[in-house]
Amino acid sequence: MNFNLNYSRSNTSQSGGGVPPASTYSQNGNMGITYRPLPNLYLFASQRIQQGENKKTQYTQGYGSTWSPFPDGDLQFNFFYNENISNINNEKDTAMSPSISWKIARNMLLNLSYALLTSDSAQGSTETDSFSMIFRLSY
């Protein structure tokens, strides 16, 4: 298991030039955890908070996993979820994306993925979904 924690704070002061003195600040915090409970299972989670003077706080969280049912990893199932919440206009954006990657043979690869993106705010909401397939054959 790996655990990462980051924090930063920035202060900016301005003076002189016939302008009244001013100062602003911003701060960010980020936390992430990765865990591999089995050789063929990988999990991660992260959370981020952004704040600034005269700015609304933003929160971002993400989760994901990769699972390979066979020891050689030729077939992988992936899942990713991300959520961004902002106090600006009460916005909430989410992204969810499951995918499959299959190494059919040494020189053939197939990737299938689906993505669902949603956005909700005081102005309205949108939803977008997409499907993609990539087949790679190399010689």
PDB file of C-alpha atoms in Angstrom:
ATOM      1  CA  MET A   1       0.000   0.000   0.000  1.00  0.00           C
ATOM      2  CA  ASN A   2       1.226   3.499  -0.842  1.00  0.00           C
ATOM      3  CA  PHE A   3      -0.072   6.660   0.761  1.00  0.00           C
ATOM      4  CA  ASN A   4       0.717  10.159  -0.557  1.00  0.00           C
ATOM      5  CA  LEU A   5      -0.154  13.437   1.101  1.00  0.00           C
ATOM      6  CA  ASN A   6       0.684  16.836  -0.394  1.00  0.00           C
ATOM      7  CA  TYR A   7      -0.120  20.318   0.864  1.00  0.00           C
ATOM      8  CA  SER A   8       0.911  23.705  -0.511  1.00  0.00           C
ATOM      9  CA  ARG A   9       0.088  27.273   0.418  1.00  0.00           C
ATOM     10  CA  SER A  10       1.042  30.347  -1.567  1.00  0.00           C
ATOM     11  CA  ASN A  11       1.000  33.933  -0.307  1.00  0.00           C
ATOM     12  CA  THR A  12       1.453  36.871  -2.649  1.00  0.00           C
ATOM     13  CA  SER A  13       2.031  40.418  -1.374  1.00  0.00           C
ATOM     14  CA  GLN A  14       2.065  43.490  -3.570  1.00  0.00           C
ATOM     15  CA  SER A  15       3.163  47.013  -2.627  1.00  0.00           C
ATOM     16  CA  GLY A  16       4.521  50.190  -4.151  1.00  0.00           C
ATOM     17  CA  GLY A  17       3.852  51.895  -7.436  1.00  0.00           C
ATOM     18  CA  GLY A  18       1.211  54.193  -5.968  1.00  0.00           C
ATOM     19  CA  VAL A  19      -1.119  51.240  -5.367  1.00  0.00           C
ATOM     20  CA  PRO A  20      -2.355  50.310  -1.901  1.00  0.00           C
ATOM     21  CA  PRO A  21      -0.705  47.167  -0.461  1.00  0.00           C
ATOM     22  CA  ALA A  22      -2.558  43.926  -1.171  1.00  0.00           C
ATOM     23  CA  SER A  23      -2.075  40.249  -0.464  1.00  0.00           C
ATOM     24  CA  THR A  24      -3.732  37.042  -1.617  1.00  0.00           C
ATOM     25  CA  TYR A  25      -3.354  33.380  -0.772  1.00  0.00           C
ATOM     26  CA  SER A  26      -4.231  29.999  -2.188  1.00  0.00           C
ATOM     27  CA  GLN A  27      -3.850  26.518  -0.791  1.00  0.00           C
ATOM     28  CA  ASN A  28      -4.151  23.006  -2.155  1.00  0.00           C
ATOM     29  CA  GLY A  29      -4.275  19.628  -0.502  1.00  0.00           C
ATOM     30  CA  ASN A  30      -4.034  16.269  -2.221  1.00  0.00           C
ATOM     31  CA  MET A  31      -4.260  12.767  -0.769  1.00  0.00           C
ATOM     32  CA  GLY A  32      -3.895   9.487  -2.648  1.00  0.00           C
ATOM     33  CA  ILE A  33      -3.874   5.810  -1.774  1.00  0.00           C
ATOM     34  CA  THR A  34      -2.891   2.882  -3.982  1.00  0.00           C
ATOM     35  CA  TYR A  35      -3.347  -0.702  -2.900  1.00  0.00           C
ATOM     36  CA  ARG A  36      -2.563  -4.033  -4.525  1.00  0.00           C
ATOM     37  CA  PRO A  37      -4.289  -6.687  -2.362  1.00  0.00           C
ATOM     38  CA  LEU A  38      -3.576  -9.387  -4.969  1.00  0.00           C
ATOM     39  CA  PRO A  39      -0.962  -9.586  -7.744  1.00  0.00           C
ATOM     40  CA  ASN A  40      -3.706  -9.146 -10.360  1.00  0.00           C
ATOM     41  CA  LEU A  41      -5.788  -6.428  -8.608  1.00  0.00           C
ATOM     42  CA  TYR A  42      -4.839  -2.744  -8.347  1.00  0.00           C
ATOM     43  CA  LEU A  43      -6.970  -0.109  -6.563  1.00  0.00           C
ATOM     44  CA  PHE A  44      -6.526   3.626  -6.124  1.00  0.00           C
ATOM     45  CA  ALA A  45      -8.353   6.563  -4.585  1.00  0.00           C
ATOM     46  CA  SER A  46      -7.528  10.255  -4.448  1.00  0.00           C
ATOM     47  CA  GLN A  47      -9.018  13.448  -3.103  1.00  0.00           C
ATOM     48  CA  ARG A  48      -8.035  17.067  -3.738  1.00  0.00           C
ATOM     49  CA  ILE A  49      -9.156  20.346  -2.163  1.00  0.00           C
ATOM     50  CA  GLN A  50      -8.385  23.764  -3.660  1.00  0.00           C
ATOM     51  CA  GLN A  51      -9.041  27.028  -1.834  1.00  0.00           C
ATOM     52  CA  GLY A  52      -8.148  30.628  -2.500  1.00  0.00           C
ATOM     53  CA  GLU A  53      -8.897  34.075  -1.235  1.00  0.00           C
ATOM     54  CA  ASN A  54     -12.166  35.325  -2.748  1.00  0.00           C
ATOM     55  CA  LYS A  55     -12.558  32.003  -4.566  1.00  0.00           C
ATOM     56  CA  LYS A  56     -14.953  29.172  -4.004  1.00  0.00           C
ATOM     57  CA  THR A  57     -13.610  25.866  -2.695  1.00  0.00           C
ATOM     58  CA  GLN A  58     -13.296  23.015  -5.181  1.00  0.00           C
ATOM     59  CA  TYR A  59     -13.261  19.320  -4.303  1.00  0.00           C
ATOM     60  CA  THR A  60     -12.109  16.552  -6.634  1.00  0.00           C
ATOM     61  CA  GLN A  61     -12.163  12.844  -5.881  1.00  0.00           C
ATOM     62  CA  GLY A  62     -11.244   9.918  -8.068  1.00  0.00           C
ATOM     63  CA  TYR A  63     -11.381   6.146  -7.799  1.00  0.00           C
ATOM     64  CA  GLY A  64     -10.138   3.404 -10.045  1.00  0.00           C
ATOM     65  CA  SER A  65      -9.251  -0.231 -10.350  1.00  0.00           C
ATOM     66  CA  THR A  66      -7.591  -2.684 -12.691  1.00  0.00           C
ATOM     67  CA  TRP A  67      -8.205  -6.416 -12.515  1.00  0.00           C
ATOM     68  CA  SER A  68      -6.607  -9.097 -14.622  1.00  0.00           C
ATOM     69  CA  PRO A  69      -8.197 -12.558 -14.290  1.00  0.00           C
ATOM     70  CA  PHE A  70      -5.129 -14.317 -15.731  1.00  0.00           C
ATOM     71  CA  PRO A  71      -1.566 -14.203 -14.345  1.00  0.00           C
ATOM     72  CA  ASP A  72      -0.024 -13.014 -17.630  1.00  0.00           C
ATOM     73  CA  GLY A  73      -2.228  -9.863 -17.727  1.00  0.00           C
ATOM     74  CA  ASP A  74      -3.373 -10.400 -21.324  1.00  0.00           C
ATOM     75  CA  LEU A  75      -6.942  -9.518 -20.321  1.00  0.00           C
ATOM     76  CA  GLN A  76      -7.555  -6.479 -18.112  1.00  0.00           C
ATOM     77  CA  PHE A  77     -10.757  -4.938 -16.787  1.00  0.00           C
ATOM     78  CA  ASN A  78     -10.461  -1.282 -15.801  1.00  0.00           C
ATOM     79  CA  PHE A  79     -12.800   1.105 -14.035  1.00  0.00           C
ATOM     80  CA  PHE A  80     -12.378   4.814 -13.362  1.00  0.00           C
ATOM     81  CA  TYR A  81     -14.660   7.301 -11.591  1.00  0.00           C
ATOM     82  CA  ASN A  82     -13.959  10.996 -11.024  1.00  0.00           C
ATOM     83  CA  GLU A  83     -16.083  13.674  -9.361  1.00  0.00           C
ATOM     84  CA  ASN A  84     -15.417  17.410  -9.259  1.00  0.00           C
ATOM     85  CA  ILE A  85     -17.549  19.579  -6.963  1.00  0.00           C
ATOM     86  CA  SER A  86     -17.288  23.356  -7.046  1.00  0.00           C
ATOM     87  CA  ASN A  87     -19.192  25.863  -4.956  1.00  0.00           C
ATOM     88  CA  ILE A  88     -19.250  28.106  -8.024  1.00  0.00           C
ATOM     89  CA  ASN A  89     -22.839  27.834  -9.331  1.00  0.00           C
ATOM     90  CA  ASN A  90     -23.162  24.599  -7.326  1.00  0.00           C
ATOM     91  CA  GLU A  91     -21.393  22.673 -10.103  1.00  0.00           C
ATOM     92  CA  LYS A  92     -20.851  18.937 -10.026  1.00  0.00           C
ATOM     93  CA  ASP A  93     -19.063  17.124 -12.848  1.00  0.00           C
ATOM     94  CA  THR A  94     -18.670  13.350 -12.914  1.00  0.00           C
ATOM     95  CA  ALA A  95     -16.872  10.963 -15.243  1.00  0.00           C
ATOM     96  CA  MET A  96     -17.248   7.189 -15.211  1.00  0.00           C
ATOM     97  CA  SER A  97     -15.353   4.937 -17.587  1.00  0.00           C
ATOM     98  CA  PRO A  98     -15.182   1.140 -17.615  1.00  0.00           C
ATOM     99  CA  SER A  99     -12.882  -0.470 -20.183  1.00  0.00           C
ATOM    100  CA  ILE A 100     -11.430  -3.790 -21.303  1.00  0.00           C
ATOM    101  CA  SER A 101      -7.999  -4.377 -22.776  1.00  0.00           C
ATOM    102  CA  TRP A 102      -7.289  -7.753 -24.387  1.00  0.00           C
ATOM    103  CA  LYS A 103      -3.963  -8.806 -25.821  1.00  0.00           C
ATOM    104  CA  ILE A 104      -5.340 -11.402 -28.242  1.00  0.00           C
ATOM    105  CA  ALA A 105      -1.917 -12.461 -29.514  1.00  0.00           C
ATOM    106  CA  ARG A 106       1.637 -11.132 -29.384  1.00  0.00           C
ATOM    107  CA  ASN A 107       0.863  -8.666 -32.185  1.00  0.00           C
ATOM    108  CA  MET A 108      -2.900  -8.055 -31.675  1.00  0.00           C
ATOM    109  CA  LEU A 109      -4.564  -5.825 -29.098  1.00  0.00           C
ATOM    110  CA  LEU A 110      -8.222  -4.894 -28.613  1.00  0.00           C
ATOM    111  CA  ASN A 111      -9.394  -2.041 -26.372  1.00  0.00           C
ATOM    112  CA  LEU A 112     -13.068  -1.366 -25.652  1.00  0.00           C
ATOM    113  CA  SER A 113     -14.133   1.557 -23.505  1.00  0.00           C
ATOM    114  CA  TYR A 114     -17.263   3.413 -22.502  1.00  0.00           C
ATOM    115  CA  ALA A 115     -17.422   6.872 -20.943  1.00  0.00           C
ATOM    116  CA  LEU A 116     -20.321   8.606 -19.219  1.00  0.00           C
ATOM    117  CA  LEU A 117     -19.830  12.287 -18.424  1.00  0.00           C
ATOM    118  CA  THR A 118     -22.382  14.359 -16.523  1.00  0.00           C
ATOM    119  CA  SER A 119     -22.403  17.999 -15.522  1.00  0.00           C
ATOM    120  CA  ASP A 120     -24.941  19.615 -13.189  1.00  0.00           C
ATOM    121  CA  SER A 121     -25.050  23.273 -12.189  1.00  0.00           C
ATOM    122  CA  ALA A 122     -27.493  26.069 -11.441  1.00  0.00           C
ATOM    123  CA  GLN A 123     -27.628  26.754 -15.217  1.00  0.00           C
ATOM    124  CA  GLY A 124     -28.678  23.210 -16.154  1.00  0.00           C
ATOM    125  CA  SER A 125     -27.283  19.773 -16.782  1.00  0.00           C
ATOM    126  CA  THR A 126     -25.694  17.810 -19.595  1.00  0.00           C
ATOM    127  CA  GLU A 127     -24.941  14.144 -20.126  1.00  0.00           C
ATOM    128  CA  THR A 128     -22.567  12.707 -22.698  1.00  0.00           C
ATOM    129  CA  ASP A 129     -21.808   9.075 -23.316  1.00  0.00           C
ATOM    130  CA  SER A 130     -19.384   7.553 -25.782  1.00  0.00           C
ATOM    131  CA  PHE A 131     -18.067   4.168 -26.816  1.00  0.00           C
ATOM    132  CA  SER A 132     -14.724   3.494 -28.451  1.00  0.00           C
ATOM    133  CA  MET A 133     -12.969   0.467 -29.884  1.00  0.00           C
ATOM    134  CA  ILE A 134      -9.316   0.271 -30.858  1.00  0.00           C
ATOM    135  CA  PHE A 135      -7.906  -2.767 -32.655  1.00  0.00           C
ATOM    136  CA  ARG A 136      -4.162  -2.790 -33.163  1.00  0.00           C
ATOM    137  CA  LEU A 137      -2.337  -5.260 -35.401  1.00  0.00           C
ATOM    138  CA  SER A 138       1.415  -4.918 -35.760  1.00  0.00           C
ATOM    139  CA  TYR A 139       3.976  -6.824 -37.799  1.00  0.00           C
TER     140      TYR A 139
END
